[in-house]
CSV table of C-alpha atoms and ligand atoms in Angstrom, one decimal:
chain,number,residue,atom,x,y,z
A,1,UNK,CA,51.5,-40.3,24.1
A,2,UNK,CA,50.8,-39.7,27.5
A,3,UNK,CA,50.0,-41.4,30.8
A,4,UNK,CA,47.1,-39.7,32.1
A,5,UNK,CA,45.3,-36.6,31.0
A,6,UNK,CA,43.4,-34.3,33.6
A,7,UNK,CA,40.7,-32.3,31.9
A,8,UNK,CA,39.2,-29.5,33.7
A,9,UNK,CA,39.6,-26.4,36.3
A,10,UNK,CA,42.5,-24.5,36.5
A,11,UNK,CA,42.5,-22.0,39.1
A,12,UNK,CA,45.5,-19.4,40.9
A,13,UNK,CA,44.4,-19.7,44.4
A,14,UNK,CA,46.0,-17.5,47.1
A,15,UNK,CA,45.6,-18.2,51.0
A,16,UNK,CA,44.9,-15.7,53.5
A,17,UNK,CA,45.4,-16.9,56.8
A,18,UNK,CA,44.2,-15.0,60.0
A,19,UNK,CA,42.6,-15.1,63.1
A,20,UNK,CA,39.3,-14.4,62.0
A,21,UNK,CA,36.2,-13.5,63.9
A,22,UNK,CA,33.4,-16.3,64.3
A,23,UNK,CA,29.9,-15.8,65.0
A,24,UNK,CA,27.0,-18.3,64.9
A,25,UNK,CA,24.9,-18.0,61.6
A,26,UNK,CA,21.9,-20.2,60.9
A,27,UNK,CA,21.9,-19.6,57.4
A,28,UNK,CA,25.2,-21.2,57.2
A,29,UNK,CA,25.9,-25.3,56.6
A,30,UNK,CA,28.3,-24.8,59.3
A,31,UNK,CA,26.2,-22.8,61.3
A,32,UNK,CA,29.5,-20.6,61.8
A,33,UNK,CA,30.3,-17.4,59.6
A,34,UNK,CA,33.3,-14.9,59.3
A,35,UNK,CA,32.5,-11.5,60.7
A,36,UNK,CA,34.8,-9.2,59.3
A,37,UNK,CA,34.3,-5.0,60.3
A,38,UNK,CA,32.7,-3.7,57.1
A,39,UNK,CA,34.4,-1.0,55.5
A,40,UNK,CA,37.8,-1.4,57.5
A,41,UNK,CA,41.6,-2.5,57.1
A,42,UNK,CA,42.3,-6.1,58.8
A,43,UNK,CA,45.8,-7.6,59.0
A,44,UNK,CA,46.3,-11.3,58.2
A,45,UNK,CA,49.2,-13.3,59.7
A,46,UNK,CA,50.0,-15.6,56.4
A,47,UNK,CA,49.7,-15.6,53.1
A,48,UNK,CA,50.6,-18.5,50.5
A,49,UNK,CA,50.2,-18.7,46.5
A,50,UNK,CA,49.3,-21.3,45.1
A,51,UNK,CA,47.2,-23.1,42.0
A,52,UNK,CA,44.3,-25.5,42.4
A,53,UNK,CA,41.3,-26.6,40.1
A,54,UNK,CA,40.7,-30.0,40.3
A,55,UNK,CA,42.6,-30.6,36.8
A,56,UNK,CA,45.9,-28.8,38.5
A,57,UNK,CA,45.6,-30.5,41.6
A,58,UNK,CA,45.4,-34.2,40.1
A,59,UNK,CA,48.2,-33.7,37.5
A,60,UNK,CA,50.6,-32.9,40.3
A,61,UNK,CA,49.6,-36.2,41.6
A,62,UNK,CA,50.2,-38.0,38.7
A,63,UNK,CA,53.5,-36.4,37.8
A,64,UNK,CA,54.9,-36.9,41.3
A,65,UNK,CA,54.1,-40.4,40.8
A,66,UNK,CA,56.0,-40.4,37.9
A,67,UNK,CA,53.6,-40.5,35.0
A,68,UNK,CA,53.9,-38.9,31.9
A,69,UNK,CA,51.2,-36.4,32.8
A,70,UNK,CA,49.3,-33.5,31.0
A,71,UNK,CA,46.7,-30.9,31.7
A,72,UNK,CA,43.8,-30.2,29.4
A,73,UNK,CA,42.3,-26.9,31.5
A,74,UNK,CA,41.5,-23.3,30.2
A,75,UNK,CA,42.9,-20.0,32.2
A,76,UNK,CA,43.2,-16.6,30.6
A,77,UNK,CA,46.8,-14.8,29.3
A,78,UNK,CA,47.3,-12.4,32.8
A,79,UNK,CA,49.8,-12.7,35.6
A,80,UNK,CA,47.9,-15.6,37.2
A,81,UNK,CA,48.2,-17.7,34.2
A,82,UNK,CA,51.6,-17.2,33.7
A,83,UNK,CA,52.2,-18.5,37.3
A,84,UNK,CA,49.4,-21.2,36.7
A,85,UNK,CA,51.8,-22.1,34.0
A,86,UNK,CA,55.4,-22.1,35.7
A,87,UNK,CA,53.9,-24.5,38.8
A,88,UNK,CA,53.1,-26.9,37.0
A,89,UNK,CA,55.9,-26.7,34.4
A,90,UNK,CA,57.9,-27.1,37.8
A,91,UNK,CA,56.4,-30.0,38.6
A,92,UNK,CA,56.6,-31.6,35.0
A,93,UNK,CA,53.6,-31.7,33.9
A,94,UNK,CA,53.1,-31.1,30.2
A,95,UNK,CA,51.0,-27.9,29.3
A,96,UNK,CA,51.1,-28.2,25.7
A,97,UNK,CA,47.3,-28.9,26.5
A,98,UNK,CA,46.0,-25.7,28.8
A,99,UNK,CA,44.0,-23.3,26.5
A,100,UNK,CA,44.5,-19.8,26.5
A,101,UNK,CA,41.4,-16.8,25.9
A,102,UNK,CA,41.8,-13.3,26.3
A,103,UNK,CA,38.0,-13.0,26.5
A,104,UNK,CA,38.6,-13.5,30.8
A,105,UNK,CA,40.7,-13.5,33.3
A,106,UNK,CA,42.6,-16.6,34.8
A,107,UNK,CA,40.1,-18.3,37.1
A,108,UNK,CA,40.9,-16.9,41.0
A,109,UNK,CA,40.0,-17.6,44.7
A,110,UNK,CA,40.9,-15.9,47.4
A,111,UNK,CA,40.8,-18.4,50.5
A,112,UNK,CA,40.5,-17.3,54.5
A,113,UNK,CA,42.1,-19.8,55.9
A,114,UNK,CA,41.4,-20.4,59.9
A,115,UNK,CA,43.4,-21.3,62.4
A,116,UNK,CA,41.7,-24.3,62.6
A,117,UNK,CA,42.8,-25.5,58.7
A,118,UNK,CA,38.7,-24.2,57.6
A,119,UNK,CA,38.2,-22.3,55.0
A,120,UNK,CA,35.6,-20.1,53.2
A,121,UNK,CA,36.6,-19.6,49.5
A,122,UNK,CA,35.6,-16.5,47.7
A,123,UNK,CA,36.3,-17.8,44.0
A,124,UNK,CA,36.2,-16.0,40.4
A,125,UNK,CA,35.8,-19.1,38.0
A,126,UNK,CA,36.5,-17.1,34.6
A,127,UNK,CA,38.5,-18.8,31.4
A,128,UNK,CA,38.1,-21.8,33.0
A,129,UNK,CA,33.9,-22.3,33.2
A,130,UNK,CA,34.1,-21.2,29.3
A,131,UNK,CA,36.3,-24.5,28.8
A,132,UNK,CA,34.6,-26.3,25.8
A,133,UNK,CA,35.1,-29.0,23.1
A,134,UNK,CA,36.8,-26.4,21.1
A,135,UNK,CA,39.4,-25.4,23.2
A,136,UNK,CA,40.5,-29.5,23.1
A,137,UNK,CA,43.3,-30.9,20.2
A,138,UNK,CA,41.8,-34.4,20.4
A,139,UNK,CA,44.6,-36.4,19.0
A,140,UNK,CA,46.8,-35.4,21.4
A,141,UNK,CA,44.3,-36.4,24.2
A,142,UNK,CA,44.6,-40.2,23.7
A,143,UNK,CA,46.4,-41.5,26.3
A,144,UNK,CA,45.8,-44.6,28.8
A,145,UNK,CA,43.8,-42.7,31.5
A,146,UNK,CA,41.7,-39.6,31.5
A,147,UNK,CA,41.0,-37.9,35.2
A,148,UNK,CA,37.7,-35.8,34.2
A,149,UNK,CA,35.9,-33.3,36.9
A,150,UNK,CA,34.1,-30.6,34.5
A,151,UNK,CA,32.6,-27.5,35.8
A,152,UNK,CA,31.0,-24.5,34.1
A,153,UNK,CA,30.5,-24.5,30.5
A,154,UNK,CA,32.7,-27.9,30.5
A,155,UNK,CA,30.4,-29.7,31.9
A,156,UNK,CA,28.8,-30.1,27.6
A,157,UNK,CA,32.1,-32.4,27.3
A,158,UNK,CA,31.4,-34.7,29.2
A,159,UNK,CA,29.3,-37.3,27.0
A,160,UNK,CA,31.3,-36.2,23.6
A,161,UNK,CA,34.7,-37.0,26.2
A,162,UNK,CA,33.5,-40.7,27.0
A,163,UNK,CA,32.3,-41.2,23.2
A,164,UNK,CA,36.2,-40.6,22.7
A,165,UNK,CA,37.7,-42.2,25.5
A,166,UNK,CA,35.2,-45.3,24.7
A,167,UNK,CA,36.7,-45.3,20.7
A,168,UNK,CA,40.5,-45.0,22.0
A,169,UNK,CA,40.0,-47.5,24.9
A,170,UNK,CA,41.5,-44.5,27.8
A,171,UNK,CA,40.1,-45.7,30.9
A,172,UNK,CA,38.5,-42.6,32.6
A,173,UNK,CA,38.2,-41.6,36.1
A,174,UNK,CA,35.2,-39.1,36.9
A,175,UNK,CA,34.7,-37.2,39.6
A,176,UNK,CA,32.1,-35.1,39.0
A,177,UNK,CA,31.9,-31.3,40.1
A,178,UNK,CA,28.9,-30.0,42.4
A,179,UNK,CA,27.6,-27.5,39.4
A,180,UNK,CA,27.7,-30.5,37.0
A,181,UNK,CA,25.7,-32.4,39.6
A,182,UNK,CA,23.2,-30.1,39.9
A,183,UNK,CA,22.9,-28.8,36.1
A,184,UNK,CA,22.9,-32.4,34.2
A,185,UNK,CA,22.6,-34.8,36.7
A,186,UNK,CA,20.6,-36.9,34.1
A,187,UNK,CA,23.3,-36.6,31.8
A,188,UNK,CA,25.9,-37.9,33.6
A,189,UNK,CA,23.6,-40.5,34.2
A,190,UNK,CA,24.0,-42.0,30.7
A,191,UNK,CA,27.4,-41.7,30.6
A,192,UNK,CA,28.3,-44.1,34.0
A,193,UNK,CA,28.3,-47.2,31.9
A,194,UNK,CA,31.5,-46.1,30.0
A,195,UNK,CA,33.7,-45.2,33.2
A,196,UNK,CA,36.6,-47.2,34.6
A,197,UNK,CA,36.2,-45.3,38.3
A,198,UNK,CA,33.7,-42.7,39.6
A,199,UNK,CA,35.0,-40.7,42.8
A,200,UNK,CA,32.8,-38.9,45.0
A,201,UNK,CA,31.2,-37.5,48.0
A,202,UNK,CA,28.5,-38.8,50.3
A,203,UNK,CA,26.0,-35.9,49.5
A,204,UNK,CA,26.7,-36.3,46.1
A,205,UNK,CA,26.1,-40.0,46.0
A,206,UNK,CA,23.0,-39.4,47.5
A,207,UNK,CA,22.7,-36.5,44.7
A,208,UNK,CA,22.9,-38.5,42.0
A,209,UNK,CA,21.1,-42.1,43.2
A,210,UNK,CA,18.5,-40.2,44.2
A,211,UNK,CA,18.5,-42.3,47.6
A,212,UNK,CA,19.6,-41.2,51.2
A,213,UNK,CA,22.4,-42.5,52.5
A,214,UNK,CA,20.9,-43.6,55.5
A,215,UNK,CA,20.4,-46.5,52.8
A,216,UNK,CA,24.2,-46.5,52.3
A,217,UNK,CA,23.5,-50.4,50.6
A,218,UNK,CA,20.6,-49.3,48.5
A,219,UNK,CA,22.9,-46.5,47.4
A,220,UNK,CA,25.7,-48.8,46.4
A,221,UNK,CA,23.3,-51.2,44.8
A,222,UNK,CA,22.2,-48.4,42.6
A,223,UNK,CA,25.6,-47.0,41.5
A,224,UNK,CA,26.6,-50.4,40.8
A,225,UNK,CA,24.0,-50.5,38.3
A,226,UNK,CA,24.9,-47.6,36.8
A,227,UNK,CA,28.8,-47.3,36.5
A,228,UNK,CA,30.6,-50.0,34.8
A,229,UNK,CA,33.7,-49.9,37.0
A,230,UNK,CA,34.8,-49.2,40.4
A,231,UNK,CA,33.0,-46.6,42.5
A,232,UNK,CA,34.5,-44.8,46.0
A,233,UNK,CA,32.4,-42.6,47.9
A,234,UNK,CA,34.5,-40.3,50.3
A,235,UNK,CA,33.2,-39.2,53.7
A,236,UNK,CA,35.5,-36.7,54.7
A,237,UNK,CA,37.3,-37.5,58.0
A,238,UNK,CA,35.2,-40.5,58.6
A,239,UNK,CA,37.0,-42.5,55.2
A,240,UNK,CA,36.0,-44.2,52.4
A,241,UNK,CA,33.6,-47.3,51.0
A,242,UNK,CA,34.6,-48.4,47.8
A,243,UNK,CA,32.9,-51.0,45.4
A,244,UNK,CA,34.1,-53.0,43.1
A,245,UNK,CA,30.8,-54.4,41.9
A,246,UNK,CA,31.4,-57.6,44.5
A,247,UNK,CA,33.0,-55.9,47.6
A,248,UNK,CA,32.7,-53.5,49.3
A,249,UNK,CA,36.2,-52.3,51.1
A,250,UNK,CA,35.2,-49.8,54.0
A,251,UNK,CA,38.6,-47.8,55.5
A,252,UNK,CA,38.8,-44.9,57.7
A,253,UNK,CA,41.8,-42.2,57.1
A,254,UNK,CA,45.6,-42.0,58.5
A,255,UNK,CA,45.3,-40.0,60.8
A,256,UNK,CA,46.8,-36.1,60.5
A,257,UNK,CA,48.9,-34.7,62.6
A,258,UNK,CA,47.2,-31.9,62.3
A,259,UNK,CA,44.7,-30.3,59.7
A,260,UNK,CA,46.2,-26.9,58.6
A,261,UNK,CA,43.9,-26.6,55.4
A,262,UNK,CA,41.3,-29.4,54.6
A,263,UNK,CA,41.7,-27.6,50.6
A,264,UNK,CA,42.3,-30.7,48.3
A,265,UNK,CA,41.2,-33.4,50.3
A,266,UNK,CA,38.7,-34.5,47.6
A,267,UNK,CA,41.3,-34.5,44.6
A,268,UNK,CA,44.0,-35.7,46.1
A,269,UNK,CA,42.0,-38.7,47.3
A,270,UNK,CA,40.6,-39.4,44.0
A,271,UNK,CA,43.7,-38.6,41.7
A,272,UNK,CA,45.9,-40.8,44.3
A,273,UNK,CA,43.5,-43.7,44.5
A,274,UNK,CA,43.8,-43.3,40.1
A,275,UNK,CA,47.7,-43.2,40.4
A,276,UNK,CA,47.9,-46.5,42.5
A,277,UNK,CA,45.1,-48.3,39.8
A,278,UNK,CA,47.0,-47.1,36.7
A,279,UNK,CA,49.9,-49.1,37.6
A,280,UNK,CA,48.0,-52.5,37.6
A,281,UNK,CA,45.9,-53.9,34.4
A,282,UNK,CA,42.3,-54.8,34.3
A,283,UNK,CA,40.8,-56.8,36.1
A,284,UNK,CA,41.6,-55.3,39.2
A,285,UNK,CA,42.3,-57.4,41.9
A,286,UNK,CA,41.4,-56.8,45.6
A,287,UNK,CA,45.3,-56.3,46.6
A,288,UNK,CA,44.9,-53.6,43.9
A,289,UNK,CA,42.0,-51.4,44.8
A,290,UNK,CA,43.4,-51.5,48.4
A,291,UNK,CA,46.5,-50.3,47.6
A,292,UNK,CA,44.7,-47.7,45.5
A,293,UNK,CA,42.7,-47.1,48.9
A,294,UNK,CA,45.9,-47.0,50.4
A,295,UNK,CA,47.8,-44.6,48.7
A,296,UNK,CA,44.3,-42.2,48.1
A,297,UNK,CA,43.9,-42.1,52.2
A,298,UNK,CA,47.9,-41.5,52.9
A,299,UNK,CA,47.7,-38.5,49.7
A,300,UNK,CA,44.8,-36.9,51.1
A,301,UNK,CA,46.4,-36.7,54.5
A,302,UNK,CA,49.2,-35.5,53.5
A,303,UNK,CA,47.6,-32.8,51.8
A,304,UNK,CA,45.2,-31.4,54.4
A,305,UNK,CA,48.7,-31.3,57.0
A,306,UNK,CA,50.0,-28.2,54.4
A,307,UNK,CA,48.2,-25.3,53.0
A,308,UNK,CA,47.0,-25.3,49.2
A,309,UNK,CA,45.3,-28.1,47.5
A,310,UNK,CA,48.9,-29.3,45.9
A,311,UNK,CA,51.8,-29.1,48.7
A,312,UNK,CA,51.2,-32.1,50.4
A,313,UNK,CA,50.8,-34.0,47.4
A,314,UNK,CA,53.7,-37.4,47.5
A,315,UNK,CA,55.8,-38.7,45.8
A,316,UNK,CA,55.5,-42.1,44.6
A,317,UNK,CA,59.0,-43.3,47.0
A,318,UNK,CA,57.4,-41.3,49.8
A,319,UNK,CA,54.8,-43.0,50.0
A,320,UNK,CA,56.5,-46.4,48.9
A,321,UNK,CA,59.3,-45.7,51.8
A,322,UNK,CA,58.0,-43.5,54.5
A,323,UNK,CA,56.1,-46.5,57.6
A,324,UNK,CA,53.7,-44.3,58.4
A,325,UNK,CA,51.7,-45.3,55.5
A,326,UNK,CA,52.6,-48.9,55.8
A,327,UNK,CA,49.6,-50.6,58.1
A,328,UNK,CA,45.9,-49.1,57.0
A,329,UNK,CA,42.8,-51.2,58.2
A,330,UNK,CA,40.7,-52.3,55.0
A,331,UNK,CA,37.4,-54.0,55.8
A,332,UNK,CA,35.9,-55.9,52.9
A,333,UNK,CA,32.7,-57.9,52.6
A,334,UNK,CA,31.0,-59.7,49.8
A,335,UNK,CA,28.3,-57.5,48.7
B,404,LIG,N1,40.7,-34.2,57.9
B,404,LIG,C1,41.1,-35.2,57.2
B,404,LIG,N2,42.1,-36.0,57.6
B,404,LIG,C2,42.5,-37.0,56.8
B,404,LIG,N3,42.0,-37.4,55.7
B,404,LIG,C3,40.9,-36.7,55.2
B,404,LIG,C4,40.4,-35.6,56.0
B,404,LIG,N4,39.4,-35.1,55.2
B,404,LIG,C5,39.3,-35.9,54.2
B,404,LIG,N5,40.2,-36.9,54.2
B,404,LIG,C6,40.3,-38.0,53.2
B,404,LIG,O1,40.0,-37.5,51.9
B,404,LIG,C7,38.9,-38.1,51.3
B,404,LIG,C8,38.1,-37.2,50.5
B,404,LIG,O2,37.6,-36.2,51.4
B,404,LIG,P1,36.1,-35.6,51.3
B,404,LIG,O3,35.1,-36.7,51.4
B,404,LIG,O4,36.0,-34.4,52.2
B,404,LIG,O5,36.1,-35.1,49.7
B,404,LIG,P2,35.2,-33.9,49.1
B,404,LIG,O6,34.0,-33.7,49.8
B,404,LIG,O7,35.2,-34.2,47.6
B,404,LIG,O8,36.2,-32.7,49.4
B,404,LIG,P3,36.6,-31.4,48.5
B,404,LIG,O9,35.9,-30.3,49.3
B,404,LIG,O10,38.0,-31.4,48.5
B,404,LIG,O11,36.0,-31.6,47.1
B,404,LIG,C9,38.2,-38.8,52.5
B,404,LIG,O12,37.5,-40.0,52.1
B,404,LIG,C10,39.4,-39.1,53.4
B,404,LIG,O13,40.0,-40.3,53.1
B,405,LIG,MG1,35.0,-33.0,45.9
């Protein structure tokens, strides 16, 4: 049996970095867009290949923490999957579990990475949005944790998943994709009672509560209701809040040397903060959701000082060893 399971994208992503051209662009979130001479050659300075998909970037987490980790994802039977499949093989996690189709190719993104560690992501999702229920050998799923983020066509898993997770008592970590979000949002919805941890963004706290977070209580108080265990809501560079249902633990981040590519950030928050829980039983104690906040904050960091979504991932004596993870301010208040 194993450890932990991740269940869902698998992608090959490759990095192009360069000194790109910026212009303002109102249309944009960022108000910033690439303006690249259409119809001509440009050089880049770097490139770098690596894998991501949120079920790719977890299980390296896991497995360099030293669980018996596996990958339930779905990539097609190219080039990219046979590289999709030798990573992670090199970093021990079992693929016994990734589904192969020859009805797509391997899912791909091309990343132009900035100078300034921004990127704009031009991605394929292929085999891996046509992940489904079939693709899964159920009995080999049952394990102590599940890490779930299901895009796509995946996203019909996700209350058949929990059914099974509930039967076979896996505690399951969700962090829930944007498409998901915005397809079945009232779906997910029923399923929040049956989850151990739910890890996401502001916007998509908001998103799913319905409420601003200019109301960042009201929001709590809501997703309290709704998920049975622990929820963190991530706020980029700014930190954390996490709730446990009576606390509420507030933490900013460790600060980077530099950002080189913020790729990953999210995942390797949410798949660290999962790594440090797993090790302690239920219930959880304070001591042991901030060590989870911890270890989440110093991953994360780590992660957006290399590029790709994976590199900076740690190991569990790096972290254990290294002092600059050692003192991390941790707020907490009764809610
Ligand atoms: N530039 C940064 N430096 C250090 N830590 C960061 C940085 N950006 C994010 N983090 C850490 O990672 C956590 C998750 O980041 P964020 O809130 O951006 O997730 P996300 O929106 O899910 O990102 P993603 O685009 O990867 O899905 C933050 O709460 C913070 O602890
Ligand atoms: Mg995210």
């Amino acid at each position: 049996m194993f450890d932990i399971v991740t269940i869902g994208s698998a992608t090959r992503d490759n990095f192009l970095k360069g000194d790109y051209p910026l212009v303002d662009d109102k249309n944009s979130p960022s108000g910033k867009a690439y303006a690249l001479p259409y119809g001509e050659k440009l050089s880049v300075d770097d490139v770098y290949f690596t894998i991501g998909g949120n079920a790719a970037n977890a299980a390296v987490t896991f497995a360099r923490h030293g669980y018996k980790t596996a990958c339930a994802a779905k990539i097609g039977k190219d080039l990219p999957a046979k590289e999709f499949l030798a990573r992670l093989k090199l970093e021990g996690v079992n693929t016994k579990l990734v589904s192969q189709t020859d009805e797509k190719p391997t899912a791909y993104s091309v990343l132009l990475l900035s100078e300034q560690g921004e990127r704009t992501i031009l991605g394929y999702h292929g085999a891996s949005d046509t992940f489904k229920l079939s693709d899964l050998r159920f009995t080999k799923l049952r394990s102590k944790w599940w890490y779930l983020s299901l895009a796509g066509e995946s996203d019909k898993m996700y209350l058949p998943l929990l059914d099974f997770a509930k039967e076979n008592k896996i505690s399951v970590a969700f962090n829930p994709s944007g498409h998901h979000i915005k397809h079945k949002k009232e779906e997910i919805l029923k399923g929040l009672d049956k989850l151990a941890l739910m890890v996401l963004n502001k916007s998509e706290a908001a998103e799913i509560t319905g409420i601003s977070f200019e109301n960042e209580k009201e929001v709590f108080k809501r997703m309290d209701e709704l998920v049975a265990g622990i929820v963190a809501v991530t706020d980029g560079p700014n930190g954390v809040t996490v709730s446990d249902g009576k606390n509420l633990y507030r933490a900013g981040i460790f600060k980077e040397k530099q950002v080189i590519d913020r790729t990953g950030a999210g995942d390797s928050f949410g798949s660290g903060f999962v790594a440090r829980l797993a090790l302690y039983s239920i219930p959880y104690t304070p001591d042991a959701i901030k060590d989870a906040i911890r270890f989440a904050s110093a991953n994360a960091t780590s992660v957006v000082e290399s590029v790709g979504a994976t590199e900076g991932v740690l190991r569990k004596e790096q972290f254990e060893k290294d002092p600059r993870w050692k003192n991390f301010e941790i707020k907490m208040e009764k809610l």
